[in-house]
Amino acid sequence: MKDQVYKITETAKKRIDDAVSLKELNDIKVKYLGKKGEITSLLKSLSSLSKEERPAMGKLLNEKRNEIDKLILEKTEYLNKEKLNIKVKEETIDVTANRNKHDVGHFSLINQTMAELEGLFQKMGFDVVSGPEIDTVANVFDDLNSPKNHPSRDLTDTFYLSDNVVLRPHTSSVQIRVMKQGKLPIRMVSAGRTFRNDEVDDTHSPMFHQMECLVVDEGVSLANLKDTINIFIKNMFGDDVKTRFRPHYFPFTEPSLEVDVTCPICKGKGCDACNHTGWSMELLGAGMVHPNVLENCGIDSEKYTGFAFGMGVDRIAMVKHGINDIRLLYDNDKRFIEQF
Ligand code: DAH
């Protein structure tokens, strides 16, 4: 019987060693230690041994049973650990895996709108020029025929860097710069940032954008101005949009006018976007260049005439896309940005 016990134990040990699954281990346990298992059966048959043999054999069988049980337990733990290791390996996150899926950025709606406007005027034969955001009081006010007491000159309206230097409150200063270069005829547009001491609300921002347009040549008339504006508006907002010209006052133009367009959202019927007026108000200011402005820049106002207009780029983008809060243009909220 002793030999049998050692033989059984050896086979059991080898099988435990070879086992690769928990199921196999469980089968081994049943085979040797289960109710009808080989070791259990030998334990049961102890009674058939003589009184002298029984204690030693009993001791040996118990030892072997415990040994096999311990080995099965150890191997179970080992297999469980290995299973976990495999799982961890399989679930490792490859941080480089999505490297081609980064969000691709794009120009902000304001830059897109400025580029669209510039493109439109380029097609009509205009030059695109740029001007500085910091300019002199002469270029921003004096040479534009702005009276010394004009309210826009106030510290409360314009940011002064010194007595003679300001953050430009409009792009009209670029007109002066181009006219002073003395190359005629002129057909130019210029877009960029402008600054005014305004409180932030849904239609105001201390930094906003304008686009300036200037034409100076012989025989330029108000009809040319209206025609140019109408072509531009239809290209920008669609053929079904109507324009309205209202008399206005600007120091640098005579006559001066303001231009509204029918609301592109409701097509003039009236909706929330246009305050139920059917019109998007004050889209741009325009007029025939004042003779004083031409003369200030050394241009013979008897020979040359010109027209000019300036528009709020932010306003154009808001009207075109039905945006009711200027702050959305600057907030960097991806939910907004990604729509354009
Ligand atoms: N500079 C004006 C403003 O900021 C807009 C403007 C009006 C520009 C008439 C012009 C113009 O060129 O002719 O409100």
mmCIF file of C-alpha atoms and ligand atoms in Angstrom:
data_model
loop_
_atom_site.group_PDB
_atom_site.id
_atom_site.type_symbol
_atom_site.label_atom_id
_atom_site.label_comp_id
_atom_site.label_asym_id
_atom_site.label_seq_id
_atom_site.Cartn_x
_atom_site.Cartn_y
_atom_site.Cartn_z
ATOM 1 C CA MET A 1 0.000 0.000 0.000
ATOM 2 C CA LYS A 2 2.876 2.330 0.853
ATOM 3 C CA ASP A 3 4.282 2.043 -2.683
ATOM 4 C CA GLN A 4 0.834 2.720 -4.081
ATOM 5 C CA VAL A 5 0.573 5.891 -1.968
ATOM 6 C CA TYR A 6 3.936 7.182 -3.204
ATOM 7 C CA LYS A 7 3.076 6.313 -6.792
ATOM 8 C CA ILE A 8 -0.291 8.056 -6.630
ATOM 9 C CA THR A 9 1.315 11.106 -5.002
ATOM 10 C CA GLU A 10 4.020 11.327 -7.658
ATOM 11 C CA THR A 11 1.500 11.144 -10.531
ATOM 12 C CA ALA A 12 -0.699 13.709 -8.807
ATOM 13 C CA LYS A 13 2.297 16.052 -8.346
ATOM 14 C CA LYS A 14 3.284 15.697 -12.001
ATOM 15 C CA ARG A 15 -0.244 16.406 -13.169
ATOM 16 C CA ILE A 16 -0.457 19.475 -10.930
ATOM 17 C CA ASP A 17 2.823 20.625 -12.363
ATOM 18 C CA ASP A 18 1.626 20.166 -15.931
ATOM 19 C CA ALA A 19 -1.802 21.719 -15.369
ATOM 20 C CA VAL A 20 -2.402 24.911 -17.362
ATOM 21 C CA SER A 21 -5.962 25.726 -16.327
ATOM 22 C CA LEU A 22 -8.018 26.076 -13.181
ATOM 23 C CA LYS A 23 -10.439 23.549 -14.603
ATOM 24 C CA GLU A 24 -7.632 20.984 -14.891
ATOM 25 C CA LEU A 25 -6.624 21.636 -11.282
ATOM 26 C CA ASN A 26 -10.177 21.152 -10.142
ATOM 27 C CA ASP A 27 -10.355 17.815 -11.996
ATOM 28 C CA ILE A 28 -7.110 16.748 -10.310
ATOM 29 C CA LYS A 29 -8.517 17.657 -6.900
ATOM 30 C CA VAL A 30 -11.629 15.594 -7.547
ATOM 31 C CA LYS A 31 -9.559 12.679 -8.879
ATOM 32 C CA TYR A 32 -7.313 12.462 -5.807
ATOM 33 C CA LEU A 33 -8.992 14.202 -2.907
ATOM 34 C CA GLY A 34 -12.683 14.140 -3.870
ATOM 35 C CA LYS A 35 -15.283 11.919 -2.199
ATOM 36 C CA LYS A 36 -14.341 9.055 -4.466
ATOM 37 C CA GLY A 37 -10.775 10.271 -5.005
ATOM 38 C CA GLU A 38 -7.792 7.935 -4.987
ATOM 39 C CA ILE A 39 -6.291 9.199 -1.704
ATOM 40 C CA THR A 40 -9.735 9.379 -0.078
ATOM 41 C CA SER A 41 -10.448 5.768 -1.091
ATOM 42 C CA LEU A 42 -7.133 4.617 0.426
ATOM 43 C CA LEU A 43 -7.985 6.491 3.643
ATOM 44 C CA LYS A 44 -11.315 4.715 3.680
ATOM 45 C CA SER A 45 -9.573 1.341 3.242
ATOM 46 C CA LEU A 46 -7.368 1.896 6.329
ATOM 47 C CA SER A 47 -9.809 -0.149 8.349
ATOM 48 C CA SER A 48 -8.766 -3.248 6.408
ATOM 49 C CA LEU A 49 -5.194 -2.904 7.700
ATOM 50 C CA SER A 50 -3.857 -4.468 10.825
ATOM 51 C CA LYS A 51 -3.805 -2.428 14.017
ATOM 52 C CA GLU A 52 -0.014 -2.146 13.808
ATOM 53 C CA GLU A 53 0.078 -0.933 10.226
ATOM 54 C CA ARG A 54 -2.860 1.465 10.493
ATOM 55 C CA PRO A 55 -1.315 4.484 12.376
ATOM 56 C CA ALA A 56 1.766 4.783 10.187
ATOM 57 C CA MET A 57 -0.233 4.373 6.980
ATOM 58 C CA GLY A 58 -2.864 6.796 8.232
ATOM 59 C CA LYS A 59 -0.166 9.352 8.994
ATOM 60 C CA LEU A 60 1.430 8.919 5.575
ATOM 61 C CA LEU A 61 -1.908 9.243 3.733
ATOM 62 C CA ASN A 62 -2.822 12.391 5.656
ATOM 63 C CA GLU A 63 0.585 13.868 4.924
ATOM 64 C CA LYS A 64 0.234 13.131 1.224
ATOM 65 C CA ARG A 65 -3.339 14.446 1.140
ATOM 66 C CA ASN A 66 -2.185 17.721 2.709
ATOM 67 C CA GLU A 67 0.802 17.872 0.369
ATOM 68 C CA ILE A 68 -1.386 17.442 -2.755
ATOM 69 C CA ASP A 69 -3.954 19.921 -1.408
ATOM 70 C CA LYS A 70 -1.194 22.504 -0.760
ATOM 71 C CA LEU A 71 0.305 22.015 -4.217
ATOM 72 C CA ILE A 72 -3.130 22.443 -5.864
ATOM 73 C CA LEU A 73 -3.675 25.645 -3.853
ATOM 74 C CA GLU A 74 -0.262 27.029 -4.795
ATOM 75 C CA LYS A 75 -0.752 26.211 -8.461
ATOM 76 C CA THR A 76 -4.242 27.794 -8.348
ATOM 77 C CA GLU A 77 -2.730 31.012 -7.012
ATOM 78 C CA TYR A 78 -0.012 30.909 -9.657
ATOM 79 C CA LEU A 79 -2.517 30.431 -12.491
ATOM 80 C CA ASN A 80 -4.737 33.200 -11.130
ATOM 81 C CA LYS A 81 -1.793 35.592 -11.060
ATOM 82 C CA GLU A 82 -0.793 34.676 -14.562
ATOM 83 C CA LYS A 83 -4.362 35.252 -15.759
ATOM 84 C CA LEU A 84 -4.293 38.730 -14.224
ATOM 85 C CA ASN A 85 -0.923 39.501 -15.834
ATOM 86 C CA ILE A 86 -2.268 38.558 -19.247
ATOM 87 C CA LYS A 87 -5.355 40.687 -18.656
ATOM 88 C CA VAL A 88 -3.274 43.698 -17.592
ATOM 89 C CA LYS A 89 -1.059 43.292 -20.637
ATOM 90 C CA GLU A 90 -4.044 43.068 -22.951
ATOM 91 C CA GLU A 91 -5.695 46.094 -21.439
ATOM 92 C CA THR A 92 -2.638 48.339 -21.529
ATOM 93 C CA ILE A 93 -3.537 51.681 -23.109
ATOM 94 C CA ASP A 94 -1.372 52.583 -26.057
ATOM 95 C CA VAL A 95 -1.105 56.324 -25.603
ATOM 96 C CA THR A 96 0.271 56.771 -29.108
ATOM 97 C CA ALA A 97 -2.571 54.857 -30.775
ATOM 98 C CA ASN A 98 -4.747 57.873 -31.634
ATOM 99 C CA ARG A 99 -1.984 60.235 -32.634
ATOM 100 C CA ASN A 100 -3.523 60.974 -36.023
ATOM 101 C CA LYS A 101 -6.869 61.887 -34.576
ATOM 102 C CA HIS A 102 -5.987 65.289 -33.072
ATOM 103 C CA ASP A 103 -8.567 67.991 -33.641
ATOM 104 C CA VAL A 104 -7.553 70.139 -36.569
ATOM 105 C CA GLY A 105 -7.883 73.846 -35.886
ATOM 106 C CA HIS A 106 -9.188 76.434 -38.300
ATOM 107 C CA PHE A 107 -9.471 80.184 -38.687
ATOM 108 C CA SER A 108 -11.913 81.901 -36.358
ATOM 109 C CA LEU A 109 -15.181 83.123 -37.820
ATOM 110 C CA ILE A 110 -13.856 86.704 -37.737
ATOM 111 C CA ASN A 111 -10.749 85.812 -39.735
ATOM 112 C CA GLN A 112 -12.855 83.762 -42.132
ATOM 113 C CA THR A 113 -15.205 86.719 -42.612
ATOM 114 C CA MET A 114 -12.332 89.163 -43.203
ATOM 115 C CA ALA A 115 -10.785 86.779 -45.727
ATOM 116 C CA GLU A 116 -14.158 86.362 -47.466
ATOM 117 C CA LEU A 117 -14.630 90.144 -47.645
ATOM 118 C CA GLU A 118 -11.100 90.717 -48.932
ATOM 119 C CA GLY A 119 -11.574 87.984 -51.533
ATOM 120 C CA LEU A 120 -14.799 89.564 -52.717
ATOM 121 C CA PHE A 121 -13.218 92.993 -53.172
ATOM 122 C CA GLN A 122 -10.114 91.536 -54.777
ATOM 123 C CA LYS A 123 -12.372 90.019 -57.421
ATOM 124 C CA MET A 124 -13.766 93.532 -58.047
ATOM 125 C CA GLY A 125 -10.227 94.828 -58.626
ATOM 126 C CA PHE A 126 -9.449 96.288 -55.201
ATOM 127 C CA ASP A 127 -6.017 96.144 -53.534
ATOM 128 C CA VAL A 128 -5.873 94.642 -50.035
ATOM 129 C CA VAL A 129 -3.668 96.766 -47.768
ATOM 130 C CA SER A 130 -2.918 96.645 -44.077
ATOM 131 C CA GLY A 131 -2.487 99.438 -41.566
ATOM 132 C CA PRO A 132 -1.159 99.659 -37.999
ATOM 133 C CA GLU A 133 -3.423 99.192 -34.988
ATOM 134 C CA ILE A 134 -1.571 102.029 -33.241
ATOM 135 C CA ASP A 135 -1.744 105.267 -35.195
ATOM 136 C CA THR A 136 -1.361 109.019 -34.841
ATOM 137 C CA VAL A 137 -4.126 111.437 -33.898
ATOM 138 C CA ALA A 138 -3.417 113.123 -37.254
ATOM 139 C CA ASN A 139 -4.211 109.983 -39.253
ATOM 140 C CA VAL A 140 -7.093 108.885 -37.049
ATOM 141 C CA PHE A 141 -8.833 112.259 -36.576
ATOM 142 C CA ASP A 142 -7.204 115.481 -37.888
ATOM 143 C CA ASP A 143 -6.656 114.617 -41.525
ATOM 144 C CA LEU A 144 -10.023 112.868 -41.621
ATOM 145 C CA ASN A 145 -11.564 116.316 -41.093
ATOM 146 C CA SER A 146 -12.714 115.403 -37.601
ATOM 147 C CA PRO A 147 -13.583 118.589 -35.655
ATOM 148 C CA LYS A 148 -11.443 119.174 -32.556
ATOM 149 C CA ASN A 149 -14.534 118.786 -30.373
ATOM 150 C CA HIS A 150 -15.845 115.596 -31.993
ATOM 151 C CA PRO A 151 -17.041 113.220 -29.228
ATOM 152 C CA SER A 152 -15.128 110.248 -30.663
ATOM 153 C CA ARG A 153 -11.902 112.080 -29.721
ATOM 154 C CA ASP A 154 -12.803 111.929 -26.041
ATOM 155 C CA LEU A 155 -10.709 109.875 -23.662
ATOM 156 C CA THR A 156 -13.941 108.099 -22.813
ATOM 157 C CA ASP A 157 -14.238 106.858 -26.404
ATOM 158 C CA THR A 158 -10.698 106.413 -27.674
ATOM 159 C CA PHE A 159 -7.718 104.755 -25.985
ATOM 160 C CA TYR A 160 -4.843 107.279 -25.922
ATOM 161 C CA LEU A 161 -1.288 105.967 -25.603
ATOM 162 C CA SER A 162 -0.022 109.560 -25.524
ATOM 163 C CA ASP A 163 -1.384 112.975 -26.601
ATOM 164 C CA ASN A 164 -0.707 112.160 -30.243
ATOM 165 C CA VAL A 165 -0.899 108.379 -30.405
ATOM 166 C CA VAL A 166 -3.991 106.164 -30.061
ATOM 167 C CA LEU A 167 -5.235 102.618 -30.520
ATOM 168 C CA ARG A 168 -7.139 103.227 -33.733
ATOM 169 C CA PRO A 169 -10.884 103.512 -33.112
ATOM 170 C CA HIS A 170 -11.632 102.875 -36.793
ATOM 171 C CA THR A 171 -9.842 101.668 -39.911
ATOM 172 C CA SER A 172 -10.459 104.982 -41.681
ATOM 173 C CA SER A 173 -6.913 106.011 -40.750
ATOM 174 C CA VAL A 174 -5.676 103.598 -43.440
ATOM 175 C CA GLN A 175 -7.423 105.825 -46.041
ATOM 176 C CA ILE A 176 -5.163 108.701 -44.994
ATOM 177 C CA ARG A 177 -2.033 106.534 -45.105
ATOM 178 C CA VAL A 178 -2.821 105.298 -48.614
ATOM 179 C CA MET A 179 -3.826 108.729 -49.979
ATOM 180 C CA LYS A 180 -0.660 110.283 -48.572
ATOM 181 C CA GLN A 181 1.414 107.813 -50.578
ATOM 182 C CA GLY A 182 0.178 109.836 -53.580
ATOM 183 C CA LYS A 183 -0.396 106.984 -56.041
ATOM 184 C CA LEU A 184 -3.622 107.534 -57.947
ATOM 185 C CA PRO A 185 -6.118 106.131 -58.749
ATOM 186 C CA ILE A 186 -6.856 104.315 -55.483
ATOM 187 C CA ARG A 187 -9.065 101.273 -55.108
ATOM 188 C CA MET A 188 -8.356 99.632 -51.782
ATOM 189 C CA VAL A 189 -9.787 97.720 -48.848
ATOM 190 C CA SER A 190 -8.198 97.206 -45.440
ATOM 191 C CA ALA A 191 -9.470 95.013 -42.613
ATOM 192 C CA GLY A 192 -8.240 94.694 -39.060
ATOM 193 C CA ARG A 193 -8.662 95.272 -35.356
ATOM 194 C CA THR A 194 -10.101 98.468 -33.927
ATOM 195 C CA PHE A 195 -10.446 99.616 -30.322
ATOM 196 C CA ARG A 196 -12.929 101.714 -28.378
ATOM 197 C CA ASN A 197 -13.517 102.338 -24.722
ATOM 198 C CA ASP A 198 -16.805 100.419 -24.692
ATOM 199 C CA GLU A 199 -18.299 98.299 -21.920
ATOM 200 C CA VAL A 200 -18.671 94.671 -22.953
ATOM 201 C CA ASP A 201 -22.230 93.597 -23.677
ATOM 202 C CA ASP A 202 -23.947 91.479 -26.301
ATOM 203 C CA THR A 203 -23.257 93.996 -29.090
ATOM 204 C CA HIS A 204 -20.131 95.789 -27.812
ATOM 205 C CA SER A 205 -16.525 94.785 -27.283
ATOM 206 C CA PRO A 206 -13.563 97.120 -26.630
ATOM 207 C CA MET A 207 -11.771 95.290 -29.439
ATOM 208 C CA PHE A 208 -13.669 94.638 -32.632
ATOM 209 C CA HIS A 209 -13.001 94.574 -36.367
ATOM 210 C CA GLN A 210 -13.655 96.860 -39.294
ATOM 211 C CA MET A 211 -13.062 96.845 -42.996
ATOM 212 C CA GLU A 212 -12.414 100.089 -44.799
ATOM 213 C CA CYS A 213 -12.951 100.718 -48.481
ATOM 214 C CA LEU A 214 -11.643 103.685 -50.474
ATOM 215 C CA VAL A 215 -11.861 104.623 -54.137
ATOM 216 C CA VAL A 216 -10.321 107.838 -55.468
ATOM 217 C CA ASP A 217 -10.265 108.633 -59.167
ATOM 218 C CA GLU A 218 -11.538 111.119 -61.670
ATOM 219 C CA GLY A 219 -15.311 111.129 -62.017
ATOM 220 C CA VAL A 220 -16.148 108.833 -59.083
ATOM 221 C CA SER A 221 -19.807 109.331 -58.129
ATOM 222 C CA LEU A 222 -22.376 108.357 -55.512
ATOM 223 C CA ALA A 223 -23.841 105.990 -58.119
ATOM 224 C CA ASN A 224 -20.504 104.100 -58.112
ATOM 225 C CA LEU A 225 -20.656 103.916 -54.322
ATOM 226 C CA LYS A 226 -24.197 102.525 -54.294
ATOM 227 C CA ASP A 227 -23.421 100.067 -57.050
ATOM 228 C CA THR A 228 -20.272 98.773 -55.311
ATOM 229 C CA ILE A 229 -22.110 98.358 -52.012
ATOM 230 C CA ASN A 230 -25.037 96.587 -53.670
ATOM 231 C CA ILE A 231 -22.749 94.140 -55.472
ATOM 232 C CA PHE A 232 -20.816 93.432 -52.298
ATOM 233 C CA ILE A 233 -23.956 92.989 -50.152
ATOM 234 C CA LYS A 234 -25.538 90.584 -52.639
ATOM 235 C CA ASN A 235 -22.350 88.543 -52.862
ATOM 236 C CA MET A 236 -22.018 88.424 -49.105
ATOM 237 C CA PHE A 237 -25.627 87.831 -48.083
ATOM 238 C CA GLY A 238 -27.408 86.508 -51.152
ATOM 239 C CA ASP A 239 -29.406 87.911 -54.095
ATOM 240 C CA ASP A 240 -32.653 88.211 -52.163
ATOM 241 C CA VAL A 241 -31.247 90.707 -49.625
ATOM 242 C CA LYS A 242 -32.250 94.359 -50.109
ATOM 243 C CA THR A 243 -30.228 97.434 -49.115
ATOM 244 C CA ARG A 244 -31.428 100.692 -47.593
ATOM 245 C CA PHE A 245 -29.401 103.928 -47.717
ATOM 246 C CA ARG A 246 -30.102 106.488 -44.976
ATOM 247 C CA PRO A 247 -28.613 110.004 -44.757
ATOM 248 C CA HIS A 248 -26.108 110.328 -41.916
ATOM 249 C CA TYR A 249 -23.163 112.453 -40.765
ATOM 250 C CA PHE A 250 -19.472 111.585 -40.798
ATOM 251 C CA PRO A 251 -16.776 114.288 -40.714
ATOM 252 C CA PHE A 252 -14.803 112.641 -43.512
ATOM 253 C CA THR A 253 -17.581 112.259 -46.089
ATOM 254 C CA GLU A 254 -20.048 114.600 -47.756
ATOM 255 C CA PRO A 255 -22.731 113.471 -48.334
ATOM 256 C CA SER A 256 -22.659 110.660 -45.762
ATOM 257 C CA LEU A 257 -24.967 107.742 -45.399
ATOM 258 C CA GLU A 258 -25.570 104.578 -43.434
ATOM 259 C CA VAL A 259 -26.542 101.296 -45.009
ATOM 260 C CA ASP A 260 -28.890 98.630 -43.647
ATOM 261 C CA VAL A 261 -29.779 95.296 -45.223
ATOM 262 C CA THR A 262 -32.918 93.235 -44.908
ATOM 263 C CA CYS A 263 -32.439 90.602 -42.222
ATOM 264 C CA PRO A 264 -30.940 87.540 -43.973
ATOM 265 C CA ILE A 265 -32.557 85.241 -41.381
ATOM 266 C CA CYS A 266 -36.214 86.226 -41.951
ATOM 267 C CA LYS A 267 -35.709 87.933 -45.336
ATOM 268 C CA GLY A 268 -37.283 91.139 -44.025
ATOM 269 C CA LYS A 269 -40.425 89.653 -42.456
ATOM 270 C CA GLY A 270 -39.270 90.371 -38.873
ATOM 271 C CA CYS A 271 -37.816 87.905 -36.378
ATOM 272 C CA ASP A 272 -35.981 87.795 -33.035
ATOM 273 C CA ALA A 273 -32.602 88.250 -34.780
ATOM 274 C CA CYS A 274 -33.633 91.654 -36.201
ATOM 275 C CA ASN A 275 -35.801 92.780 -33.272
ATOM 276 C CA HIS A 276 -38.827 92.289 -35.537
ATOM 277 C CA THR A 277 -37.838 95.253 -37.715
ATOM 278 C CA GLY A 278 -36.990 93.169 -40.803
ATOM 279 C CA TRP A 279 -33.722 95.178 -41.073
ATOM 280 C CA SER A 280 -30.204 94.568 -39.825
ATOM 281 C CA MET A 281 -29.257 98.090 -38.842
ATOM 282 C CA GLU A 282 -26.086 100.109 -39.366
ATOM 283 C CA LEU A 283 -24.091 97.538 -41.220
ATOM 284 C CA LEU A 284 -21.814 100.159 -42.647
ATOM 285 C CA GLY A 285 -21.129 103.883 -42.880
ATOM 286 C CA ALA A 286 -20.315 105.414 -46.245
ATOM 287 C CA GLY A 287 -20.103 108.588 -48.282
ATOM 288 C CA MET A 288 -18.266 110.683 -50.844
ATOM 289 C CA VAL A 289 -14.798 111.562 -49.554
ATOM 290 C CA HIS A 290 -14.901 115.108 -48.157
ATOM 291 C CA PRO A 291 -12.820 117.539 -50.305
ATOM 292 C CA ASN A 292 -10.971 118.624 -47.125
ATOM 293 C CA VAL A 293 -9.765 115.038 -46.621
ATOM 294 C CA LEU A 294 -8.479 114.855 -50.216
ATOM 295 C CA GLU A 295 -6.705 118.210 -49.821
ATOM 296 C CA ASN A 296 -5.233 117.164 -46.404
ATOM 297 C CA CYS A 297 -3.585 114.311 -48.261
ATOM 298 C CA GLY A 298 -2.343 116.456 -51.126
ATOM 299 C CA ILE A 299 -4.950 115.334 -53.674
ATOM 300 C CA ASP A 300 -6.529 117.955 -55.976
ATOM 301 C CA SER A 301 -10.215 117.881 -54.975
ATOM 302 C CA GLU A 302 -11.193 119.779 -58.143
ATOM 303 C CA LYS A 303 -9.839 116.964 -60.277
ATOM 304 C CA TYR A 304 -10.452 113.907 -58.132
ATOM 305 C CA THR A 305 -13.454 112.580 -56.244
ATOM 306 C CA GLY A 306 -13.800 109.473 -54.168
ATOM 307 C CA PHE A 307 -16.099 107.315 -52.149
ATOM 308 C CA ALA A 308 -15.394 105.435 -48.942
ATOM 309 C CA PHE A 309 -17.124 103.120 -46.581
ATOM 310 C CA GLY A 310 -16.336 101.309 -43.368
ATOM 311 C CA MET A 311 -18.123 98.314 -41.963
ATOM 312 C CA GLY A 312 -18.119 96.335 -38.762
ATOM 313 C CA VAL A 313 -16.776 92.878 -39.590
ATOM 314 C CA ASP A 314 -18.172 91.454 -36.354
ATOM 315 C CA ARG A 315 -21.580 92.862 -37.235
ATOM 316 C CA ILE A 316 -21.390 91.387 -40.744
ATOM 317 C CA ALA A 317 -20.528 87.929 -39.321
ATOM 318 C CA MET A 318 -23.295 88.180 -36.723
ATOM 319 C CA VAL A 319 -25.951 89.241 -39.232
ATOM 320 C CA LYS A 320 -24.880 86.635 -41.764
ATOM 321 C CA HIS A 321 -24.892 83.754 -39.297
ATOM 322 C CA GLY A 322 -27.688 84.889 -36.969
ATOM 323 C CA ILE A 323 -25.368 85.315 -33.952
ATOM 324 C CA ASN A 324 -26.952 87.427 -31.225
ATOM 325 C CA ASP A 325 -23.983 87.925 -28.884
ATOM 326 C CA ILE A 326 -20.622 89.401 -29.983
ATOM 327 C CA ARG A 327 -18.903 87.716 -27.017
ATOM 328 C CA LEU A 328 -19.386 84.331 -28.699
ATOM 329 C CA LEU A 329 -16.877 85.464 -31.332
ATOM 330 C CA TYR A 330 -14.157 85.855 -28.686
ATOM 331 C CA ASP A 331 -15.003 83.304 -25.990
ATOM 332 C CA ASN A 332 -13.180 80.335 -27.527
ATOM 333 C CA ASP A 333 -16.059 77.991 -26.749
ATOM 334 C CA LYS A 334 -15.438 74.923 -28.905
ATOM 335 C CA ARG A 335 -19.168 74.238 -29.212
ATOM 336 C CA PHE A 336 -19.435 77.580 -31.040
ATOM 337 C CA ILE A 337 -16.119 77.562 -32.900
ATOM 338 C CA GLU A 338 -16.687 74.117 -34.379
ATOM 339 C CA GLN A 339 -19.842 75.314 -36.140
ATOM 340 C CA PHE A 340 -17.813 77.416 -38.547
HETATM 341 N N1 DAH B 1 -15.194 105.223 -39.536
HETATM 342 C C1 DAH B 1 -16.618 105.083 -39.375
HETATM 343 C C2 DAH B 1 -16.931 104.445 -38.052
HETATM 344 O O1 DAH B 1 -16.060 103.850 -37.467
HETATM 345 C C3 DAH B 1 -17.193 104.251 -40.481
HETATM 346 C C4 DAH B 1 -17.114 104.923 -41.803
HETATM 347 C C5 DAH B 1 -18.096 105.811 -42.195
HETATM 348 C C6 DAH B 1 -16.048 104.714 -42.634
HETATM 349 C C7 DAH B 1 -18.055 106.438 -43.426
HETATM 350 C C8 DAH B 1 -15.988 105.350 -43.877
HETATM 351 C C9 DAH B 1 -16.998 106.211 -44.248
HETATM 352 O O2 DAH B 1 -14.991 105.150 -44.729
HETATM 353 O O3 DAH B 1 -16.943 106.830 -45.456
HETATM 354 O O4 DAH B 1 -18.038 104.497 -37.611
#
